[in-house]
Short mmCIF file of C-alpha atoms and ligand atoms in Angstrom, two decimals:
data_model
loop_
_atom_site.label_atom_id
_atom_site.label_comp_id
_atom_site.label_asym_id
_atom_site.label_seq_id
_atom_site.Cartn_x
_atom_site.Cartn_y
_atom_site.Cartn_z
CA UNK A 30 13.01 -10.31 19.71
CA UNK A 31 12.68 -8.23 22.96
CA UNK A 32 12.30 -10.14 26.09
CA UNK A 33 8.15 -8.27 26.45
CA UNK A 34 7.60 -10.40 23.10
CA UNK A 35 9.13 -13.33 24.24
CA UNK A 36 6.96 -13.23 27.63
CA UNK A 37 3.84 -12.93 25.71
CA UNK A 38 4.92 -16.19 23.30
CA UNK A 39 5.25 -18.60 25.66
CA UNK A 40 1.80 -17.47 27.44
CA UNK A 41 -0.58 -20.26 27.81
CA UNK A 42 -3.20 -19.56 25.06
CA UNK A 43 -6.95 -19.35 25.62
CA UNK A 44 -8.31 -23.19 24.39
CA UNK A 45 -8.85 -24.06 20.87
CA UNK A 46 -6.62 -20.85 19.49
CA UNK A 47 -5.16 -21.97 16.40
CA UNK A 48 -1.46 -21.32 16.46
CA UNK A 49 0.08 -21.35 12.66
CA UNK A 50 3.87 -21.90 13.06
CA UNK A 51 5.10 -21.11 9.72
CA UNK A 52 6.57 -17.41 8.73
CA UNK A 53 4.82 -15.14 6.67
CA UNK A 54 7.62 -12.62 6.08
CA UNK A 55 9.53 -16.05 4.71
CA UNK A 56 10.69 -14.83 1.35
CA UNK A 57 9.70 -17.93 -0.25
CA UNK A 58 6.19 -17.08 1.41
CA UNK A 59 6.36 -13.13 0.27
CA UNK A 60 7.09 -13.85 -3.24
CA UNK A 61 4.09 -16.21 -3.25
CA UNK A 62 1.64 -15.52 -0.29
CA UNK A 63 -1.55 -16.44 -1.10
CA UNK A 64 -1.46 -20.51 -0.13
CA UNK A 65 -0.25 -19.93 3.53
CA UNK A 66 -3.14 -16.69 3.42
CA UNK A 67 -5.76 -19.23 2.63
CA UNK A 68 -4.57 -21.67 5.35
CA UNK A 69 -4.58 -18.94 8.20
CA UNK A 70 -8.09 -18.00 7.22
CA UNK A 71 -9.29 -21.25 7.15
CA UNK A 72 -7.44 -22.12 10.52
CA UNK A 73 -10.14 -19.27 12.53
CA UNK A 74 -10.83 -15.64 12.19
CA UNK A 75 -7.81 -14.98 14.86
CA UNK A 76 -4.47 -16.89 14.84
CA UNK A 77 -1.44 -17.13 16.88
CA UNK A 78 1.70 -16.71 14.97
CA UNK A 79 4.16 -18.49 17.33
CA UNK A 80 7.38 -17.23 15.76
CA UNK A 81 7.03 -13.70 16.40
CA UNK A 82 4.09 -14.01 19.43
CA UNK A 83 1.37 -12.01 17.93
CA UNK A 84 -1.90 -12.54 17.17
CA UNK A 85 -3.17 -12.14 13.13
CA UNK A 86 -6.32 -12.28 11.22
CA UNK A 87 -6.71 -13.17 7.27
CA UNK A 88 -10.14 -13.00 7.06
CA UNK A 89 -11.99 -9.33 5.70
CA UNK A 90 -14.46 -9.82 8.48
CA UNK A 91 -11.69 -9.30 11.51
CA UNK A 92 -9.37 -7.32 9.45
CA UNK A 93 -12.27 -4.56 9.18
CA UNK A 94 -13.31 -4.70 12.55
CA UNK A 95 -9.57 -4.24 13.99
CA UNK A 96 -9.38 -1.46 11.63
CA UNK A 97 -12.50 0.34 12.35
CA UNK A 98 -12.11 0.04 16.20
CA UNK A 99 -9.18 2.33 16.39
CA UNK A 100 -9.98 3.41 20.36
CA UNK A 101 -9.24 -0.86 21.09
CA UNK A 102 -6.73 -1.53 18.72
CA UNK A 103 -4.36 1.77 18.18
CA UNK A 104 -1.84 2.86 15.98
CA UNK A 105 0.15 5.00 18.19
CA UNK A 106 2.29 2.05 19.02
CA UNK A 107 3.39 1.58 15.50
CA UNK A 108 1.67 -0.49 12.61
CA UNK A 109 4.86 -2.63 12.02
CA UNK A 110 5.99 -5.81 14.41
CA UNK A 111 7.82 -3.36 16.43
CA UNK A 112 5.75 -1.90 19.46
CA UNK A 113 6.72 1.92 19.90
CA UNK A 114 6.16 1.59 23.61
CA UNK A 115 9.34 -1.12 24.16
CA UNK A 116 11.17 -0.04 21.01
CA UNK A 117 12.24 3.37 20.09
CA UNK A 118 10.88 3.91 16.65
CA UNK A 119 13.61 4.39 13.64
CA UNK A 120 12.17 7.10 12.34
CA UNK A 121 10.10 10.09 14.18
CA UNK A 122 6.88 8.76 14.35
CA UNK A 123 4.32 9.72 11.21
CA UNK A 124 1.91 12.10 12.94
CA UNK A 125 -1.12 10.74 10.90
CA UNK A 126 -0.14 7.08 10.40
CA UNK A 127 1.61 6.53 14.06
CA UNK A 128 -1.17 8.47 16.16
CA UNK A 129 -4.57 7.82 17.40
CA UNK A 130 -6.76 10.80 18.46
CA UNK A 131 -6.64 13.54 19.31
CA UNK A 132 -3.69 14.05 17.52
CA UNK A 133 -4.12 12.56 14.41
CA UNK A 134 -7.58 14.02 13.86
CA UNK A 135 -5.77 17.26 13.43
CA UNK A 136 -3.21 15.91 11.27
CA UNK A 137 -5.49 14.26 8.97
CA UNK A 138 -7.84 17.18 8.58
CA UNK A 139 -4.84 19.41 7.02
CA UNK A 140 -3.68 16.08 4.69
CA UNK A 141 -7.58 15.53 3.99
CA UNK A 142 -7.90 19.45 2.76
CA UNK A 143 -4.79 18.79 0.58
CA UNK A 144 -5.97 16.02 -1.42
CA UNK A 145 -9.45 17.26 -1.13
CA UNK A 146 -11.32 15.82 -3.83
CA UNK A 147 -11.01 19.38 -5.69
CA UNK A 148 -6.99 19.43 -5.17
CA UNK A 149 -7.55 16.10 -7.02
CA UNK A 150 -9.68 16.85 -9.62
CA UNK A 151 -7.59 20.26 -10.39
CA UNK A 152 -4.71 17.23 -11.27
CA UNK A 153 -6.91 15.49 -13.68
CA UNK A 154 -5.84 17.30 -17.03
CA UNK A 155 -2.07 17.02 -16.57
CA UNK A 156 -2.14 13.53 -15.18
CA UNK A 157 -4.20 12.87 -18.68
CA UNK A 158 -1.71 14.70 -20.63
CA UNK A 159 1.65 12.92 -19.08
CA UNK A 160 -0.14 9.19 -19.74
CA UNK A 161 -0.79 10.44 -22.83
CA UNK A 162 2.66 11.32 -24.28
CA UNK A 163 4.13 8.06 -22.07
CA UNK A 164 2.00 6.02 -24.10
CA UNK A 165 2.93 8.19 -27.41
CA UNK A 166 6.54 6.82 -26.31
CA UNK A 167 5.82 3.59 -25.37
CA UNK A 168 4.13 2.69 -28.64
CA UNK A 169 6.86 3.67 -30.50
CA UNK A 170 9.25 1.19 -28.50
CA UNK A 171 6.90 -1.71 -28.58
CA UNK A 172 8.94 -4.15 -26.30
CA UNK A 173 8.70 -2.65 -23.00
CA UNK A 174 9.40 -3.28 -19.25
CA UNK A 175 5.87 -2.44 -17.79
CA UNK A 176 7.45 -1.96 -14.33
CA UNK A 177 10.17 0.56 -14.82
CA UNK A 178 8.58 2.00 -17.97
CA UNK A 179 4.95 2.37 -17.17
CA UNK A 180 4.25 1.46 -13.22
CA UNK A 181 7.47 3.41 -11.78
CA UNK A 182 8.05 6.60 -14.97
CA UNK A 183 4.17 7.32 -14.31
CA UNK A 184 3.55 8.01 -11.06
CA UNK A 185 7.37 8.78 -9.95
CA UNK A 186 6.76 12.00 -12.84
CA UNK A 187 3.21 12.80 -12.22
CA UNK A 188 2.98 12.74 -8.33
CA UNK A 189 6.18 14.21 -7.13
CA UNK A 190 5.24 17.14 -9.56
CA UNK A 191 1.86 17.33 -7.97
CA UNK A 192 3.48 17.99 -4.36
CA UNK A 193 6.03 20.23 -6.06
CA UNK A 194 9.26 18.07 -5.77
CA UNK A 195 11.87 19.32 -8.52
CA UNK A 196 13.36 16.04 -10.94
CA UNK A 197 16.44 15.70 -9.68
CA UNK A 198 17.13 12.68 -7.47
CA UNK A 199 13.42 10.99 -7.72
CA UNK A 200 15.11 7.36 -7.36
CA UNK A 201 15.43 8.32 -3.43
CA UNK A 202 11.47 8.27 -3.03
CA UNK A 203 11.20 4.76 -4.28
CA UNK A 204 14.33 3.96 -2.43
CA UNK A 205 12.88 5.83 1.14
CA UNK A 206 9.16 4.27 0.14
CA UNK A 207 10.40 0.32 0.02
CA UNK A 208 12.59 0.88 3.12
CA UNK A 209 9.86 2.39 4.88
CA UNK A 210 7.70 -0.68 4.43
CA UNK A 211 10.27 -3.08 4.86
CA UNK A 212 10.79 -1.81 8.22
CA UNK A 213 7.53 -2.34 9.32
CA UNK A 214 8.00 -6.11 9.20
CA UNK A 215 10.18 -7.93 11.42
CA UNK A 216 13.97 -8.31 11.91
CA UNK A 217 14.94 -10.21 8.89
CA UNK A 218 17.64 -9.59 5.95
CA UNK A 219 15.10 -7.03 4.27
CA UNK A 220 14.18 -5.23 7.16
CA UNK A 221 18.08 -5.31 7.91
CA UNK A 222 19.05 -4.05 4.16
CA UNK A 223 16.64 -1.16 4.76
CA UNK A 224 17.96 0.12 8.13
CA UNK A 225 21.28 0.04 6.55
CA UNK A 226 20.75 3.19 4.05
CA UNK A 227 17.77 4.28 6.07
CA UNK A 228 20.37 7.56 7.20
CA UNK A 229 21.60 8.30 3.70
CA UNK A 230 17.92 7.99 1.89
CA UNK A 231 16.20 9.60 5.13
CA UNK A 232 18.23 12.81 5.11
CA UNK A 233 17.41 13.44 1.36
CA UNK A 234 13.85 12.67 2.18
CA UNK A 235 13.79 15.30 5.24
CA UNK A 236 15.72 18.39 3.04
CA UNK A 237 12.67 17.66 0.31
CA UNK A 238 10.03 18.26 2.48
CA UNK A 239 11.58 21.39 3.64
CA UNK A 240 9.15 24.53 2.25
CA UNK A 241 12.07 26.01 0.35
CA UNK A 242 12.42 22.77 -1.46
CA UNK A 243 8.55 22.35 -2.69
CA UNK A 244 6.80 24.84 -5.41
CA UNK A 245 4.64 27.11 -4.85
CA UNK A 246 0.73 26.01 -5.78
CA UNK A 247 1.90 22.46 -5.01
CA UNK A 248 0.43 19.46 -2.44
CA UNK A 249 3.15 20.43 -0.63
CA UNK A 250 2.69 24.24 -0.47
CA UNK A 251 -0.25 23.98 0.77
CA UNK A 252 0.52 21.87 3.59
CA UNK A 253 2.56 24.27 4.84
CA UNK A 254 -0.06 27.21 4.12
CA UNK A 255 -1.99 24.99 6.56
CA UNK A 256 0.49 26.02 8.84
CA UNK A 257 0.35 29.63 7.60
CA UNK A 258 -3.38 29.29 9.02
CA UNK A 259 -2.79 28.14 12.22
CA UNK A 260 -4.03 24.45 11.87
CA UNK A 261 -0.54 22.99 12.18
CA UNK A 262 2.99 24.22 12.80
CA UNK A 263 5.27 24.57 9.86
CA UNK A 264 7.37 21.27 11.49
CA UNK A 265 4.26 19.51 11.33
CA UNK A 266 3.54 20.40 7.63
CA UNK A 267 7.41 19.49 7.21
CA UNK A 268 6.19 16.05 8.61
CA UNK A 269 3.43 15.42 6.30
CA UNK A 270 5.13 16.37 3.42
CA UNK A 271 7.18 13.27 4.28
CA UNK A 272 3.89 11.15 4.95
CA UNK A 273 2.84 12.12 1.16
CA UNK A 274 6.49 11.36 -0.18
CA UNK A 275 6.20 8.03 2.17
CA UNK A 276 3.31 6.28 1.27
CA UNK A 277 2.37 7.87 -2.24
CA UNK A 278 5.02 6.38 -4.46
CA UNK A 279 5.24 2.44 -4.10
CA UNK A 280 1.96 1.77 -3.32
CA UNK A 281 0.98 3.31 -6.48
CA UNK A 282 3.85 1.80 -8.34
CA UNK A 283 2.52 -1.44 -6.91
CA UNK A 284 -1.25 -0.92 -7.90
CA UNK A 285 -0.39 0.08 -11.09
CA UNK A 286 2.40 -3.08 -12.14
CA UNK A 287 -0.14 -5.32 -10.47
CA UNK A 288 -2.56 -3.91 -12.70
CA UNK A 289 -0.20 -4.67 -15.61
CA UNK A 290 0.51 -7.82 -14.38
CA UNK A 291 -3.39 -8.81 -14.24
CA UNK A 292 -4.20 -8.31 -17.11
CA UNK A 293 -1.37 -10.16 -19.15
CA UNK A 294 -2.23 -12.97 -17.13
CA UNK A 295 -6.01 -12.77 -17.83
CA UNK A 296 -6.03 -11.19 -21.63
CA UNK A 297 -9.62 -12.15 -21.65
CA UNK A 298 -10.35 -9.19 -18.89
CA UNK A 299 -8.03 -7.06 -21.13
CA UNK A 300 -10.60 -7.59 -23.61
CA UNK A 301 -13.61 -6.92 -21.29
CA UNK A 302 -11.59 -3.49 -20.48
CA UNK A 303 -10.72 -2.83 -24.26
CA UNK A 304 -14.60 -3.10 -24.92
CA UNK A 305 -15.63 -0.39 -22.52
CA UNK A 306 -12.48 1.56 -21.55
CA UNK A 307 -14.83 4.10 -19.34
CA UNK A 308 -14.14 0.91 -16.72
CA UNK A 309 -11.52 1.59 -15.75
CA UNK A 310 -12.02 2.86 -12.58
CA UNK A 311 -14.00 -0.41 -11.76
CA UNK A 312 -11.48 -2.31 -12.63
CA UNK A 313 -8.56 -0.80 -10.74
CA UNK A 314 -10.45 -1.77 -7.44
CA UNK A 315 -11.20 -4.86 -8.77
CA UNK A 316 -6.97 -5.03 -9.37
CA UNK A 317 -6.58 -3.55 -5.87
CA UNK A 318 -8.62 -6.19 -4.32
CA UNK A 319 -7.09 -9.43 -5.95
CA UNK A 320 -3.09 -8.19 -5.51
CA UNK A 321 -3.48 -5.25 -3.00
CA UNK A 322 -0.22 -3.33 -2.74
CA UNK A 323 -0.24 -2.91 0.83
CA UNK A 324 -0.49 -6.58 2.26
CA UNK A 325 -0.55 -6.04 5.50
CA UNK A 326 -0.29 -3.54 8.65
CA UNK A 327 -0.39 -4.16 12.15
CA UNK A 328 -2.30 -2.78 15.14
CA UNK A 329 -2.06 -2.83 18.90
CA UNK A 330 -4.31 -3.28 22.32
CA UNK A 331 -4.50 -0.48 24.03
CA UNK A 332 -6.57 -2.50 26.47
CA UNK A 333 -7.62 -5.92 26.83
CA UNK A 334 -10.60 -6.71 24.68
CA UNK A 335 -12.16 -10.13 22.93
CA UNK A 336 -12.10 -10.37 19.06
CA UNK A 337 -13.98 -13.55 17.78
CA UNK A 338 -14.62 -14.58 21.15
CA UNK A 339 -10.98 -15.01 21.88
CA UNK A 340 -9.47 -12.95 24.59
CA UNK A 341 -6.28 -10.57 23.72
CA UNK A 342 -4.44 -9.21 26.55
CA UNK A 343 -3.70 -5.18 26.97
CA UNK A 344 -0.25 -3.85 24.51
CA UNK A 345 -0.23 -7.42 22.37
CA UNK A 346 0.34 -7.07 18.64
CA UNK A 347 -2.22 -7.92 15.68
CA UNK A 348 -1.00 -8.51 12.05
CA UNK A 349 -3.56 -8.13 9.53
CA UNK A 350 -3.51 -9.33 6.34
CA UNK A 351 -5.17 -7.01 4.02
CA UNK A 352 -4.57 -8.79 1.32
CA UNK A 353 -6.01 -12.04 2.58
CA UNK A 354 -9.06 -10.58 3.87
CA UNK A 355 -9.35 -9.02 -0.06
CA UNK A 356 -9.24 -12.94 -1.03
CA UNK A 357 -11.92 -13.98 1.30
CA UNK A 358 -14.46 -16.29 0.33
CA UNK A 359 -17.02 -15.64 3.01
CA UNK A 360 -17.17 -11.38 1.50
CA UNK A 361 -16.43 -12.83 -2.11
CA UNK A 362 -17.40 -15.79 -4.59
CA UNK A 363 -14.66 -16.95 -6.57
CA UNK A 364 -12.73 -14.57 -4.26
CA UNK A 365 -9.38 -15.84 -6.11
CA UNK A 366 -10.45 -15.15 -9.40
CA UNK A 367 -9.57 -11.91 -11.06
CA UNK A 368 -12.93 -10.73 -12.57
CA UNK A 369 -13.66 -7.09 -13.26
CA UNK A 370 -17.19 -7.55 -13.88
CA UNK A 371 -17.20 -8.14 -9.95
CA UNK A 372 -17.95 -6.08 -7.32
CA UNK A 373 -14.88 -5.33 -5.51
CA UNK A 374 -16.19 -2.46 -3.34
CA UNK A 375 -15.26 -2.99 0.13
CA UNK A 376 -11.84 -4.35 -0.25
CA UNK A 377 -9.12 -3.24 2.20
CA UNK A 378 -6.39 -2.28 -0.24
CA UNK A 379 -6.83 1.11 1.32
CA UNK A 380 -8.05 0.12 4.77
CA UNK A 381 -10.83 0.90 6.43
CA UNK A 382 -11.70 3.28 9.07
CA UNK A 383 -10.19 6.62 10.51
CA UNK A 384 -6.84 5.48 8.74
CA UNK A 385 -8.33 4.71 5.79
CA UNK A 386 -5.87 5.81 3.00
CA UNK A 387 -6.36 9.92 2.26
CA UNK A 388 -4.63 9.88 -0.93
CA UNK A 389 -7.10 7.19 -2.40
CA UNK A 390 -8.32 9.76 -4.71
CA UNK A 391 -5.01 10.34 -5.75
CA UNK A 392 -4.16 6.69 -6.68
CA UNK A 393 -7.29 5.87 -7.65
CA UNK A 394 -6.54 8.72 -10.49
CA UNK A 395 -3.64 7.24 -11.97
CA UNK A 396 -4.72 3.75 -12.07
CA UNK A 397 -7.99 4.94 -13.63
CA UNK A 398 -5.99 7.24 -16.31
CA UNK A 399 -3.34 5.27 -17.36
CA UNK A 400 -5.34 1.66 -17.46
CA UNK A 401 -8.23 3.90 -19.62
CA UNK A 402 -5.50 5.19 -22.22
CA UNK A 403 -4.05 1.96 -22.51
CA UNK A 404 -7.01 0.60 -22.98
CA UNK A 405 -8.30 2.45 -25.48
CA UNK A 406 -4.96 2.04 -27.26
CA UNK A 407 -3.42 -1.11 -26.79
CA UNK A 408 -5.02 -4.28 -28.39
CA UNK A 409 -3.00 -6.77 -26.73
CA UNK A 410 -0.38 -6.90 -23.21
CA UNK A 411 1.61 -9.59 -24.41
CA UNK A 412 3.81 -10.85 -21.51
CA UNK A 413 7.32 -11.50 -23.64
CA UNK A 414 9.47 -13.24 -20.22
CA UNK A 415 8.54 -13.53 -16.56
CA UNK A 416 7.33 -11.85 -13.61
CA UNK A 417 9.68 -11.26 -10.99
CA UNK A 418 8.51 -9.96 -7.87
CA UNK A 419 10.21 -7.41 -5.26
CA UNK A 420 10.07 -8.98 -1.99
CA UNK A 421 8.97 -6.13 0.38
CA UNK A 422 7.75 -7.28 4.11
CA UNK A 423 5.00 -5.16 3.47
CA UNK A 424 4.30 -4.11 -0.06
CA UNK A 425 3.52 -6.72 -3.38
CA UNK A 426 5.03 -4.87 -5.62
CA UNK A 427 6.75 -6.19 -9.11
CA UNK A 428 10.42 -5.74 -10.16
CA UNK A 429 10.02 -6.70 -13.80
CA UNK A 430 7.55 -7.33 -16.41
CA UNK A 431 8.47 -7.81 -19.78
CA UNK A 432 5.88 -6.78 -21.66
CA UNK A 433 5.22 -6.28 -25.85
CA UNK A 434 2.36 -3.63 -26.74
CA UNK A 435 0.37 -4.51 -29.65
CA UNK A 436 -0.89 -1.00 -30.74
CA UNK A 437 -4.94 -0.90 -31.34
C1 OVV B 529 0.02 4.76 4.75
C2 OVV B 529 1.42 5.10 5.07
C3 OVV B 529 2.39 4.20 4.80
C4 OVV B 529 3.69 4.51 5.10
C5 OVV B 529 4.01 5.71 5.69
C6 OVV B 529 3.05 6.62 5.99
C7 OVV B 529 1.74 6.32 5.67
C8 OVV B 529 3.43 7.92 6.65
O1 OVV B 529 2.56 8.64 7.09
O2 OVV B 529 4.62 8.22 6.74
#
């Protein structure tokens, strides 16, 4: 802990703020989160997490707000526990995740044409096709692992060959994705294990996003015909490339296995789904909202402000739990049920705001595809041994799912 964080711990606290002592990058807490979520959201809309000396919010009221006042609470000091101001960064910043306008606006805008909802809709056919023959495949085998053989082989073939990534060496991009988000949390043994190959992974990332490196007609390509244009240099493209190779790989893996993982648990939704696969889509959110992939992410003052009538100080750090806020019974009845006849529209899986994520299209595709074709060809997920969970200080992702499809 730097001595600035320390400072700010021992602070005397405005009256009444509830301080929660206990650590929610614990891995005992990670692999199961959601008791300690309800407690901080029934504790007040803003906590005080006195082991790291930040303040944190669980509940989708606060969360959004934080988010959606990006000029108060900014992202150009970092979105992990580490403040970018007192701490050089491991990484060069992301230019659309680690900025606050001006300079992300422009950033965005050449990401935004990318995955435009055209670029996305141009995807469609292939992404159909490659679930298709997976499935084909699947079938066959019967007794599956519905993590490595369905939420990591989909996206990790599908996406990469949208941004124009050649096979060879895909393992790197989950590798570089779950070291990414461990690193946002704080200085424990997972955000230690990732620094450790962060050099090795890293330079394979950074020679993949070079221009020579991605197809032509690809994501990627035209990221750096963006910079052909004028809108952003070809370093900056170079940059984004890595933002797309960053965050488009484990979230989705994670959306899709908790999808997976819903579903076996509630075979009576499976049923709902199996009765009118065109729901697909519906029922992704409703996935994204009850085990989002992204937990958390945290923000910064850039000035001293009040949230919930509780005064925060310029440069103090807020952790907001995403997740938590998607569980929160004052936005949703029965907020921890899984129901997909819900509606889960307004959860903050993606965020919310100028951040809000700008491949949503993109993942919102491959969840919609690939739980529609199983849908309409699977009878039955029958979970054959346990979940185990990959404890990320960011992401909820799965490790393992035994699974055995019962073909419709
Ligand atoms: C949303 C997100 C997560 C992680 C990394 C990035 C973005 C990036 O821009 O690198």
């Amino acid at each position: 802990m730097n001595p600035d964080t320390r400072a700010v711990s021992t602070r005397e606290l405005p009256a009444g703020t509830p301080v929660i002592d206990a650590d929610p990058f614990a891995e005992d807490v990670l692999a199961a989160p959601y008791k300690l979520h309800a407690e901080m959201r029934e504790a007040g809309p803003l906590v005080w997490l006195s082991k790291y000396g930040i303040w944190a919010s669980a509940r989708h009221r606060e969360c959004a707000d934080v988010l959606k006042d990006y000029e108060t609470f900014c992202s150009s000091a970092g979105v992990g526990l580490a403040n970018f101001k007192t701490e050089p960064p491991f990484r060069p910043p992301s230019l659309v995740l680690e900025t606050d306008p001006p300079e992300h606006t422009r950033a965005r805008t050449a990401l935004a044409r990318a995955l435009s909802q055209k670029a996305v809709t141009a995807l469609q056919s292939e992404f159909e096709a490659q679930a298709d023959q997976l499935i084909d495949r699947l079938l066959q085998q019967r007794d599956i692992d519905g993590v490595a053989d369905i939420a990591i082989a989909y996206p990790l073939k599908v996406f990469p060959d949208a941004v124009g990534l050649n096979e060879e060496g895909r393992e790197n991009l989950l590798a570089y994705g779950n070291l990414v988000f461990n690193v946002f949390g704080p200085d424990n043994r997972l955000r230690r294990e990732a620094l450790a190959i962060s050099a090795e992974v890293g330079e394979w990332i950074m020679r993949h996003c070079e221009r020579g490196a991605l197809s032509l007609g690809g994501i990627g390509d035209d990221l750096y015909q963006a910079a052909d244009q004028g809108l952003i240099t070809a370093e900056e493209a170079g940059l984004l490339v890595r933002s797309l190779l960053t965050a488009g790989i484990d979230t989705t893996v994670g959306g899709i296995g908790n999808a997976l993982y819903c579903f076996a648990q509630h075979p009576e939704q499976w049923d709902l789904l199996r009765r009118d696969p065109g729901q697909a889509k519906h029922a992704f959110e409703e996935v994204l909202r009850f085990e989002a992939p992204v937990q958390t992410f945290f923000r910064t003052s850039a000035k001293a402000t009040e949230l919930a009538g509780t005064a925060i100080a310029e440069n103090e750090k807020i952790l907001l739990f995403l997740g938590a806020g998607n569980r929160d019974p004052r936005r949703w009845p029965d907020a921890d049920q899984f129901d997909i006849t819900r509606r889960p529209s307004g959860h903050l899986a993606f965020g919310t705001g100028i951040h809000r994520c700008v491949g949503q299209r993109v993942a919102q595709m491959e969840g919609e595809i690939i739980l529609r074709k199983l849908a309409e060809r699977v009878e039955r997920l029958e979970q054959t041994g346990p979940a185990i969970h990959r404890l990320n200080n960011t992401l909820r992702n799965l490790d393992s799912l035994p699974l055995r499809l019962h073909g419709a």
